[in-house]
Short mmCIF file of C-alpha atoms and ligand atoms in Angstrom, two decimals:
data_model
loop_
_atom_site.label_atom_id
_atom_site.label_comp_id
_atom_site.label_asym_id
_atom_site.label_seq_id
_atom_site.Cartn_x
_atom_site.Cartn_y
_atom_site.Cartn_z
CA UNK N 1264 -9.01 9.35 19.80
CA UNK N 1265 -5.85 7.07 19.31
CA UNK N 1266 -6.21 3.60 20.71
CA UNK N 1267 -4.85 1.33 22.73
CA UNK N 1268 -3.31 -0.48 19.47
CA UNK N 1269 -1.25 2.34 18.47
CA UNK N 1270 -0.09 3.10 21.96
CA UNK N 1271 1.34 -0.58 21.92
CA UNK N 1272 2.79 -0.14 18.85
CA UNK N 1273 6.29 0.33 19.41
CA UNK N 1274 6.20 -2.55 21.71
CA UNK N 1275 5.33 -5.24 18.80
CA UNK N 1276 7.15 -3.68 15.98
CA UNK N 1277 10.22 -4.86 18.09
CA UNK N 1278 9.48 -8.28 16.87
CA UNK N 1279 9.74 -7.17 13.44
CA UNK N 1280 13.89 -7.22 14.38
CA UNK N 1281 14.20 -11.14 14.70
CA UNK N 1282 11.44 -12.03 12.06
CA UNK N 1283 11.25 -10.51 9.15
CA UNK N 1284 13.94 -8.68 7.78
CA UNK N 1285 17.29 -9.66 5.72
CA UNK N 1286 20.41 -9.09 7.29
CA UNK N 1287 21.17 -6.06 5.88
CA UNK N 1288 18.15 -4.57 7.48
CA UNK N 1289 18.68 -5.95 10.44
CA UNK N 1290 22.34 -4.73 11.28
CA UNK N 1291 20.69 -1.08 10.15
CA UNK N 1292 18.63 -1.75 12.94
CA UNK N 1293 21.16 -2.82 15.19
CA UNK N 1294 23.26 0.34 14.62
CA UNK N 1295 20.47 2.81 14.92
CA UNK N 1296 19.97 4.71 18.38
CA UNK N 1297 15.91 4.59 18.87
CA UNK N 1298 15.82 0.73 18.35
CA UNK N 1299 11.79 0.87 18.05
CA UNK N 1300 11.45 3.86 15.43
CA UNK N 1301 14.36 2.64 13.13
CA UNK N 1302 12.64 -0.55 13.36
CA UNK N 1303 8.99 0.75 11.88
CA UNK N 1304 11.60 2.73 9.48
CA UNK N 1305 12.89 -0.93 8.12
CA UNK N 1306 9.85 -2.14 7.66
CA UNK N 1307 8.20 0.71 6.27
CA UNK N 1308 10.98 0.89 3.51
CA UNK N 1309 10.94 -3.11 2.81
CA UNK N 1310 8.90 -3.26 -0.82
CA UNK N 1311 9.25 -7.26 -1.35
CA UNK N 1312 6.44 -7.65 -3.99
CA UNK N 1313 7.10 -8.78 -6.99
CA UNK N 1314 5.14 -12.04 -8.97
CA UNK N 1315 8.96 -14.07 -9.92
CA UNK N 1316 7.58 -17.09 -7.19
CA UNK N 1317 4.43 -17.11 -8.42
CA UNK N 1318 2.24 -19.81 -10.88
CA UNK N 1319 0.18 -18.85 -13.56
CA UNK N 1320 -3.09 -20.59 -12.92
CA UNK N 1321 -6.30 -21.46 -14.17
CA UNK N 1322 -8.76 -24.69 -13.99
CA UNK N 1323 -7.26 -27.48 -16.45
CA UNK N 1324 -10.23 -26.95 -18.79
CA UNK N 1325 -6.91 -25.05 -20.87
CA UNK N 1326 -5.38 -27.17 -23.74
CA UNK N 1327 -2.35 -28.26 -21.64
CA UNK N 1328 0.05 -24.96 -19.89
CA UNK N 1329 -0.07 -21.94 -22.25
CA UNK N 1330 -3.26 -23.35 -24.83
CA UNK N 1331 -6.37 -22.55 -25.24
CA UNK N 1332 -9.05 -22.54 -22.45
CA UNK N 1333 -12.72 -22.29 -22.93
CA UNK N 1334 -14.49 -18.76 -23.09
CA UNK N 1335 -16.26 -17.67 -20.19
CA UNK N 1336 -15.49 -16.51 -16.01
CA UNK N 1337 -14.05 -18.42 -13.61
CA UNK N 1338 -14.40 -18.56 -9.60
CA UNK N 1339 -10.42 -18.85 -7.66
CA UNK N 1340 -10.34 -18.36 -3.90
CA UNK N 1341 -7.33 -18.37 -1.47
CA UNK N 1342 -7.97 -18.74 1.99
CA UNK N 1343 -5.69 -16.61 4.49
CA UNK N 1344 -5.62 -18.12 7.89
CA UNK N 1345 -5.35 -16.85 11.11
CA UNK N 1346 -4.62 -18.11 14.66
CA UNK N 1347 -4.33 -16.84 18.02
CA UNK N 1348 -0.87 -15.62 17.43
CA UNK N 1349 -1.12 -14.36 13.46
CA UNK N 1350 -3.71 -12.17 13.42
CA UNK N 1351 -3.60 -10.57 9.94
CA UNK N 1352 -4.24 -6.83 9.77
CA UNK N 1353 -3.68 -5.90 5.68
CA UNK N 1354 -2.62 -7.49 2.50
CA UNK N 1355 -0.89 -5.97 -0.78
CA UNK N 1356 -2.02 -7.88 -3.55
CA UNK N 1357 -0.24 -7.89 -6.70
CA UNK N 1358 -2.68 -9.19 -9.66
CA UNK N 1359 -2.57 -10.09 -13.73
CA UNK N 1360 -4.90 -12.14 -15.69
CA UNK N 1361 -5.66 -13.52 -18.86
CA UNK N 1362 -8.17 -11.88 -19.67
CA UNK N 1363 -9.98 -9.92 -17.03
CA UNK N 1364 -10.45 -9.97 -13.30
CA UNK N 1365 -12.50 -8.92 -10.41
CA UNK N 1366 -11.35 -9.27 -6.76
CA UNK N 1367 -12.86 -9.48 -3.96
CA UNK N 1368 -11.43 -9.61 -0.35
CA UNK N 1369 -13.87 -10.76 2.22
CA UNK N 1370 -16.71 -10.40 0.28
CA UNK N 1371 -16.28 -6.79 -1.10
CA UNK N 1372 -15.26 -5.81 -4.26
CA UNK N 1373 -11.46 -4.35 -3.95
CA UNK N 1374 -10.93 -3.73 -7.54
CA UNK N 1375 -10.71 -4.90 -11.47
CA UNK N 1376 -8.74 -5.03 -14.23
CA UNK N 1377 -8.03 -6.03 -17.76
CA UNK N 1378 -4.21 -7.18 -18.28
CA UNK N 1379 -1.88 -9.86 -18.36
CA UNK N 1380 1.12 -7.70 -19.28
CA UNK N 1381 0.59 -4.92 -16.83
CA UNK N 1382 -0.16 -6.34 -13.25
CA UNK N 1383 -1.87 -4.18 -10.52
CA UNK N 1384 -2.04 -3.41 -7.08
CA UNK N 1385 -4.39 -3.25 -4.53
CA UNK N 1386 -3.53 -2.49 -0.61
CA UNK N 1387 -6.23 -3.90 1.66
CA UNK N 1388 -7.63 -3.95 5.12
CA UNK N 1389 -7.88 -7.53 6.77
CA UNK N 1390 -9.76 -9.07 9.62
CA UNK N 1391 -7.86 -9.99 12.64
CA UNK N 1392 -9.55 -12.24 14.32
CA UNK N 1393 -11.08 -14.66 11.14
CA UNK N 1394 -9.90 -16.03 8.25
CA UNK N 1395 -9.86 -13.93 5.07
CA UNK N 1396 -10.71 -14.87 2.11
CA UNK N 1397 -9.61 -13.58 -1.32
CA UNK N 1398 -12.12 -14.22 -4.14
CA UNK N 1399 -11.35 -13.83 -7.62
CA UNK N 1400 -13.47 -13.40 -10.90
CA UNK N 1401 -11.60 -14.07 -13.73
CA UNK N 1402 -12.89 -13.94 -17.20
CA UNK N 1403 -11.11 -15.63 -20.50
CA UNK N 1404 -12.49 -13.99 -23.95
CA UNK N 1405 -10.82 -16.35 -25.66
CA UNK N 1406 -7.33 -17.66 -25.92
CA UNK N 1407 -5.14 -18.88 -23.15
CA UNK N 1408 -6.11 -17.92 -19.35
CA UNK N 1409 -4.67 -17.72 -16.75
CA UNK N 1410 -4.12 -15.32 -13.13
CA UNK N 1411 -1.09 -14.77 -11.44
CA UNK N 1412 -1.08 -12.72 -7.88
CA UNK N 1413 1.09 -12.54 -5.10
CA UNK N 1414 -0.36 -11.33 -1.81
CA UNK N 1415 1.99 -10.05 0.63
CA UNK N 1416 0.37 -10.25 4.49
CA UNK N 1417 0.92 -7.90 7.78
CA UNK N 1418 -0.10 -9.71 10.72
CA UNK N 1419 -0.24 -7.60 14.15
CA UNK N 1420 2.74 -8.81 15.39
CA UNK N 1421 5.12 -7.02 12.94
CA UNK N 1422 5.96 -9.97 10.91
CA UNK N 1423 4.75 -10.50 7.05
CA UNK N 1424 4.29 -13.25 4.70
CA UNK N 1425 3.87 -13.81 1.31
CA UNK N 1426 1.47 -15.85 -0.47
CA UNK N 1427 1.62 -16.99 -3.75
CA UNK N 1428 -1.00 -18.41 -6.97
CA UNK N 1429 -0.57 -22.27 -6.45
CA UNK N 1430 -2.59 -25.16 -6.55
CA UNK N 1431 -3.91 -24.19 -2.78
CA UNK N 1432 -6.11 -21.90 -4.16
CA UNK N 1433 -9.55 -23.37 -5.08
CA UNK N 1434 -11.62 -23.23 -8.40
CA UNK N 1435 -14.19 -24.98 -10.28
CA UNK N 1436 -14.91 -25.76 -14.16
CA UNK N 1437 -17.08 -23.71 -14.22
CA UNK N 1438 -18.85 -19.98 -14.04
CA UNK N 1439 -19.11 -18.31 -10.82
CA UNK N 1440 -21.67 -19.36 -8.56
CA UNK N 1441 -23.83 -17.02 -6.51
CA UNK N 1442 -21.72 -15.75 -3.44
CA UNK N 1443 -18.55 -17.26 -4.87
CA UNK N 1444 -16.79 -14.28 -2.78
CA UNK N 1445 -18.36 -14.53 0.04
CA UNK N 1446 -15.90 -15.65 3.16
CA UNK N 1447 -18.47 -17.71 4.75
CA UNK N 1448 -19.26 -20.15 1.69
CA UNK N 1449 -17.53 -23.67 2.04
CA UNK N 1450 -15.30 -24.44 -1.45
CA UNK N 1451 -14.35 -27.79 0.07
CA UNK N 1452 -15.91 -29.50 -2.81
CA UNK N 1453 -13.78 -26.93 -5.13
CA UNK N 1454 -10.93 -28.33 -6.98
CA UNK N 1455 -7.10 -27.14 -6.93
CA UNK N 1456 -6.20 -24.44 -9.36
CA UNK N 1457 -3.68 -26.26 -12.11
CA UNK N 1458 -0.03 -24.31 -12.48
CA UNK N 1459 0.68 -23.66 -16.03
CA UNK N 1460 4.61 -22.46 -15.15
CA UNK N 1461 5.81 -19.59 -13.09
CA UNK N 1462 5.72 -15.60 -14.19
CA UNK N 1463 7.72 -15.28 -17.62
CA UNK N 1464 6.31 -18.22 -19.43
CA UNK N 1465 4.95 -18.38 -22.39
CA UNK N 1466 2.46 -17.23 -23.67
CA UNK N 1467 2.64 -14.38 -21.11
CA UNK N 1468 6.54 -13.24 -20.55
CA UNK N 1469 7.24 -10.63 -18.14
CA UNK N 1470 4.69 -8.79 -16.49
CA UNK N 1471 5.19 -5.30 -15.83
CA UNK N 1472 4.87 -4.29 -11.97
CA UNK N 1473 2.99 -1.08 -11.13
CA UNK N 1474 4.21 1.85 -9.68
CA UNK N 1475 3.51 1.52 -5.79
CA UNK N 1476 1.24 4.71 -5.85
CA UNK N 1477 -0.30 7.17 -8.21
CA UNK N 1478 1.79 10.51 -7.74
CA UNK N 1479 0.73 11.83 -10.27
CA UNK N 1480 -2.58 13.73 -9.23
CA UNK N 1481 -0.66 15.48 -6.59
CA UNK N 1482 0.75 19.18 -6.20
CA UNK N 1483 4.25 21.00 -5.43
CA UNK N 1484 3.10 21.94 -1.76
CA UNK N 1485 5.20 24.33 0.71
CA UNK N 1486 4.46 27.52 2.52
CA UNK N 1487 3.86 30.58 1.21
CA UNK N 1488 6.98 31.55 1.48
CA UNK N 1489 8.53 31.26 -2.19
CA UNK N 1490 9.01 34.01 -4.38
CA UNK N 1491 10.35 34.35 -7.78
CA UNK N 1492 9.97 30.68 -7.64
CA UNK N 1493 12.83 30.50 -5.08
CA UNK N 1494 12.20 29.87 -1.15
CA UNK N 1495 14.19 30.52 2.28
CA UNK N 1496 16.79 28.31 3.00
CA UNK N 1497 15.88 26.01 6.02
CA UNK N 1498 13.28 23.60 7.59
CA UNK N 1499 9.57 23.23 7.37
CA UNK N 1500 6.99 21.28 9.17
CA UNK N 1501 4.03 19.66 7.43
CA UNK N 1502 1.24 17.84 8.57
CA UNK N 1503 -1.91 16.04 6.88
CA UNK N 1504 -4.09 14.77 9.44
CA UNK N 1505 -6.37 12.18 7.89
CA UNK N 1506 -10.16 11.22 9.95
CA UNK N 1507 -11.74 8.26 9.08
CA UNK N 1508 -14.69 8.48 6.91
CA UNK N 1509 -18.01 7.73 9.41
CA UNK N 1510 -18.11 3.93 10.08
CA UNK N 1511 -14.82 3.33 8.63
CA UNK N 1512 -11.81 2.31 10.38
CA UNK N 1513 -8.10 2.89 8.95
CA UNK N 1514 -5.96 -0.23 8.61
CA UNK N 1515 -2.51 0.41 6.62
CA UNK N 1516 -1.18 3.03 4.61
CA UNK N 1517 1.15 3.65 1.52
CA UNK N 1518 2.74 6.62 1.16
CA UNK N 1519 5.03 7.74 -1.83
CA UNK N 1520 7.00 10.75 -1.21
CA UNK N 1521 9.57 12.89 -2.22
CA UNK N 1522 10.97 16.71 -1.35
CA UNK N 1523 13.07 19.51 -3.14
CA UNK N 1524 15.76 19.25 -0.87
CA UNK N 1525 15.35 16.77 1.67
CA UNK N 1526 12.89 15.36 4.44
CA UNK N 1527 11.99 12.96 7.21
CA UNK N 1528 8.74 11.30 7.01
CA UNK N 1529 6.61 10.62 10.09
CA UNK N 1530 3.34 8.38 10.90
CA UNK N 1531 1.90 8.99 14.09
CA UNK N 1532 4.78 10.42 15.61
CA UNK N 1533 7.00 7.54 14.66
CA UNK N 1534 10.59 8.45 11.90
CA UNK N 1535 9.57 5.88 8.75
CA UNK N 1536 12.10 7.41 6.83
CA UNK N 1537 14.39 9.93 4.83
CA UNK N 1538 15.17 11.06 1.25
CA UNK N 1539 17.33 13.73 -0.22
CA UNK N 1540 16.76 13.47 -4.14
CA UNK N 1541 13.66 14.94 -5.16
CA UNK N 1542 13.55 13.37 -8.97
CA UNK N 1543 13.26 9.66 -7.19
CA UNK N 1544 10.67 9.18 -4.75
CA UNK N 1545 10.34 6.76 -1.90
CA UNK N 1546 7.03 4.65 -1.10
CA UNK N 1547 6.66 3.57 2.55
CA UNK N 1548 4.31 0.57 4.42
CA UNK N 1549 2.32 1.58 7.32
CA UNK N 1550 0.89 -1.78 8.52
CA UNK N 1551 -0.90 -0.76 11.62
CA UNK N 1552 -2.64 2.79 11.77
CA UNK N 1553 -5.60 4.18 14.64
CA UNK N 1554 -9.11 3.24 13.43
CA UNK N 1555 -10.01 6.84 14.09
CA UNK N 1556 -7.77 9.42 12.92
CA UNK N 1557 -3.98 9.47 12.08
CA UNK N 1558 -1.51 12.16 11.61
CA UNK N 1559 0.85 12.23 8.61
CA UNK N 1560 4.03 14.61 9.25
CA UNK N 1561 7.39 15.94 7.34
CA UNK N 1562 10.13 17.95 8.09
CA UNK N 1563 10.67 19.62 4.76
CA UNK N 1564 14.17 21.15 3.79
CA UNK N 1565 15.40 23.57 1.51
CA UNK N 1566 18.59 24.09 1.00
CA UNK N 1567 18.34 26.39 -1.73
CA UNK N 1568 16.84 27.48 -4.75
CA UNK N 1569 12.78 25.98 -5.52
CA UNK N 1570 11.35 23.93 -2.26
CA UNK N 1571 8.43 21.41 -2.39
CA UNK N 1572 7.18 18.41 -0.62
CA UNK N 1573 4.97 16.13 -3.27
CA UNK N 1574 3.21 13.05 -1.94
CA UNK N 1575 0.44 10.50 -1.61
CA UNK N 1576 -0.95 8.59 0.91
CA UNK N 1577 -3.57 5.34 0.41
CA UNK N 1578 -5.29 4.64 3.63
CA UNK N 1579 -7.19 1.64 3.29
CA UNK N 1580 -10.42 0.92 5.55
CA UNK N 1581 -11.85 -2.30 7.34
CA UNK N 1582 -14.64 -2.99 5.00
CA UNK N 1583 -12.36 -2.86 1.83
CA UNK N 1584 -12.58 0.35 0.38
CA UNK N 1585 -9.18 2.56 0.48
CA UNK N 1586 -8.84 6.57 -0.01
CA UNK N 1587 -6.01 8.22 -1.60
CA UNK N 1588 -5.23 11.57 -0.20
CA UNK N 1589 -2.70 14.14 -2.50
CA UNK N 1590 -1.04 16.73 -1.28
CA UNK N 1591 -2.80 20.06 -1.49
CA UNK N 1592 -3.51 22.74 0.99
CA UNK N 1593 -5.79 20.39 3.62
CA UNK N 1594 -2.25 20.05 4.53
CA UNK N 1595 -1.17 21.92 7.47
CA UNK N 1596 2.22 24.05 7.78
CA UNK N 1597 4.46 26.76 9.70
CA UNK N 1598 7.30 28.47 8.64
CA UNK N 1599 9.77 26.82 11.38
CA UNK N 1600 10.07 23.31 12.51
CA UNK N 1601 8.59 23.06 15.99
CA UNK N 1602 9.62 20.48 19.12
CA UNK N 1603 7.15 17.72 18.72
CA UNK N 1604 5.78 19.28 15.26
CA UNK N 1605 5.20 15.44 14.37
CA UNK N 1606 3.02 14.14 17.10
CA UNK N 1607 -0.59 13.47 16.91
CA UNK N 1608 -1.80 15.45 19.82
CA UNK N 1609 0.54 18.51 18.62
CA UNK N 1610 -2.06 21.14 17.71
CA UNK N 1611 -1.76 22.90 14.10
CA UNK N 1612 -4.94 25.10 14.57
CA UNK N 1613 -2.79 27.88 14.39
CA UNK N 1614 -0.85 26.67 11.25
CA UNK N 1615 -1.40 28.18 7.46
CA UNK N 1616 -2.70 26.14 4.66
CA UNK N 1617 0.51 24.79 2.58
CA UNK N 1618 0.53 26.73 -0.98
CA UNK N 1619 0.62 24.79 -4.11
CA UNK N 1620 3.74 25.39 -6.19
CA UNK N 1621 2.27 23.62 -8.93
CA UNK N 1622 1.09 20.47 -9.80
CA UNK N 1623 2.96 17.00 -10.64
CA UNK N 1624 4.86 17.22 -14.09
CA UNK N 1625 5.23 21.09 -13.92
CA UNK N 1626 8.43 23.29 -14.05
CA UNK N 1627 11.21 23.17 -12.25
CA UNK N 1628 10.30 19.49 -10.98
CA UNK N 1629 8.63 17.74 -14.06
CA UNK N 1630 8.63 13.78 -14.34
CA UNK N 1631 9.21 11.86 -11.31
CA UNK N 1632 10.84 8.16 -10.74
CA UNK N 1633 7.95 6.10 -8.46
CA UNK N 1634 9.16 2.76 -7.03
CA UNK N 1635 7.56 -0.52 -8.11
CA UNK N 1636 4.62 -1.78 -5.42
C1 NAG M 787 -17.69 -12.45 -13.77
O1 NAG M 787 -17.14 -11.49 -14.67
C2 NAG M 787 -17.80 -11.42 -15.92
C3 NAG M 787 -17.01 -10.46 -16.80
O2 NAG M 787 -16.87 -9.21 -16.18
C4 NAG M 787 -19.25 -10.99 -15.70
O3 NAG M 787 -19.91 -10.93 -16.94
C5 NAG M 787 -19.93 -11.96 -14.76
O4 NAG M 787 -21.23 -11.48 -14.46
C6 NAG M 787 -19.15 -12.11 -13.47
N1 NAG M 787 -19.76 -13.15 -12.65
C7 NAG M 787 -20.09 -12.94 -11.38
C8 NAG M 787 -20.73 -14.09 -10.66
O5 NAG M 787 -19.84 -11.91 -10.77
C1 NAG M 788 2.08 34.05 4.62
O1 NAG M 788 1.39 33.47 5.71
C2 NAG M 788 1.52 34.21 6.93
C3 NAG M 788 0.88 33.40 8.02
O2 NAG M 788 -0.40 32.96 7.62
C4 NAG M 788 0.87 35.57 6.74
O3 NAG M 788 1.00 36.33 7.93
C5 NAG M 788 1.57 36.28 5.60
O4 NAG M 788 0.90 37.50 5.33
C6 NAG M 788 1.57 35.43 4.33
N1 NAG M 788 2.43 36.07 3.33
C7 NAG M 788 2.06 36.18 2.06
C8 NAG M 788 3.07 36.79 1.14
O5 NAG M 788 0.97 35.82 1.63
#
């Protein structure tokens, strides 16, 4: 069931040390024991995105930066390239426009939206081994226009980059042709998107970022151990083991996550990271997941009083699409913390189903801080 690709995973993410990562992150590295899991850790916990480097851009049909464009849609592409080296596996795209959008990554339709104030976020699968192409309807009902996005790329061998809303992406004065989003149609007759100032001009100001995940729609999980709304001091395992829908294959994950007490978060066997306040929850990157099926795992700990873990996790596919699962009780748990309780071919048969505690927002947990994407 779990590929070569995730066997060798530990081997590339070692790149990841002298590539990617600020100094800060690196000495972190440096100082940890298990070079190779601390490193997945770092870049699991890096959140980079945000839209300050990027351009607001539209066709130059607008009335100089900021005026008035013409009513009607758009076409913008951005080609992201590969080579036998950078082989792309999933992109985070941060998006606002003035006035609507629809993107489209590789041909299929990731996502839409409706806001220049409030951007949103889309995590995507890409293709390794071809360029990928990010195609974007966007729609002026009258006013100024303009899109702003920031797409932030995994490639295979641990190492990211970022690309911003410049005039290297591609447009034309006019609507949409058929197939605009396909990857295989040739824009070399298409004309440079026009910059009309970076994000925080006017007319648009500050765009709000969105919360890295929905958390929202999930439950209070633990065992079913609590009573009188207190439970036993000590650890837990849990596990969600997620199975690719039929002719799907995972790419990258998201998970937001937090735990009343404390917990350490594992993907595939591998530590991405630890948190010990459970008002403020932590999101985490998984760029590189099995096709097949991959196994989600925490060490929950109470150390007194109410206990629950509360998470999600966005797996997104090869052909586009992503799934978000909640926690609920498909998730898996024991009332002790077994040796290897976080490894894929561990088998949790034998486990209960986790109890819900109650659902996001209720007593004794209510509200929740959720990082920017
Ligand atoms: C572009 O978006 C607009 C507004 O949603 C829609 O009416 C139009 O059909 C779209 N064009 C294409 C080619 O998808
Ligand atoms: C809790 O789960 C265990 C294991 O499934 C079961 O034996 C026990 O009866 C359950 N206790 C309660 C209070 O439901």
């Amino acid at each position: 069931m779990f590929s070569q690709a995730l066997l060798l995973l530990p081997v590339v993410l070692s790149a990841v040390l002298t590539t990617a990562f600020p100094a800060s992150e690196k000495s972190l590295v440096a100082n940890a024991a298990n070079t190779e899991s601390a490193s997945l850790a770092a870049r699991a916990a890096a959140q980079p995105l945000t839209l300050a480097n990027s351009n607001w851009i539209w066709t130059g049909e607008e009335a100089g930066a900021g005026g008035n464009a013409p009513i009607g849609s758009r076409p913008f592409r951005k080609t992201i390239p590969h080579t036998s080296t950078k082989c792309p596996v999933c992109a985070t795209i941060l998006i606002a426009t003035d006035n609507l959008h629809t993107l489209y990554v590789n041909g299929a339709q990731v996502g839409s939206g409706a806001s220049f104030s409030d951007a949103q976020v889309y995590t995507v699968g890409l293709e390794p081994e071809s360029d990928n192409v990010i195609a974007v309807n966007g729609t002026n009902t009258g006013g100024p226009a303009g899109l702003i996005a920031t797409v932030l790329v995994d490639y295979a061998d641990g190492t990211t980059e970022t690309f911003v809303t410049d005039a290297s992406w591609k447009t034309l004065q006019s609507a949409p042709p058929a197939g605009f989003e396909n990857p295989s149609l040739d824009d070399s007759a298409w004309i440079a998107a026009v910059g009309q100032g970076m994000e925080g001009v006017s007319p648009w100001g500050q765009t709000t970022l969105p919360s890295a995940l929905d958390i929202t729609q999930s439950n209070w999980i633990w065992t079913n151990e609590t009573s009188a709304g207190n439970a036993p001091v000590g650890h837990r395992a849990f596990r969600k083991t997620v199975t690719s829908p039929y002719g799907k294959g995972a790419v990258c994950a998201k998970v937001v996550i937090t735990v009343d007490n404390a917990y350490t978060l594992y993907a595939n066997g591998e530590s991405l990271g630890s948190g010990t306040d459970f008002q403020t929850a932590q999101a985490y990157s998984v760029p590189q997941l099995d096709p097949d099926q991959n196994v989600f795992a925490v060490d929950g700990q109470n150390t007194g009083g109410p206990a629950g873990v509360i998470a999600t996790i966005l797996v997104a596919y090869n052909d586009g699409t992503s799934v978000s699962y909640v926690t609920d009780t498909t998730w898996k748990t024991t009332t002790d913390l077994p040796t290897g309780f976080q490894l894929p071919a561990t088998d949790d048969s034998t486990w209960s189903d986790a109890t819900i505690v109650g659902q996001y927002g209720s007593a004794p947990w209510g509200a929740i801080t959720v990082p920017d994407a």
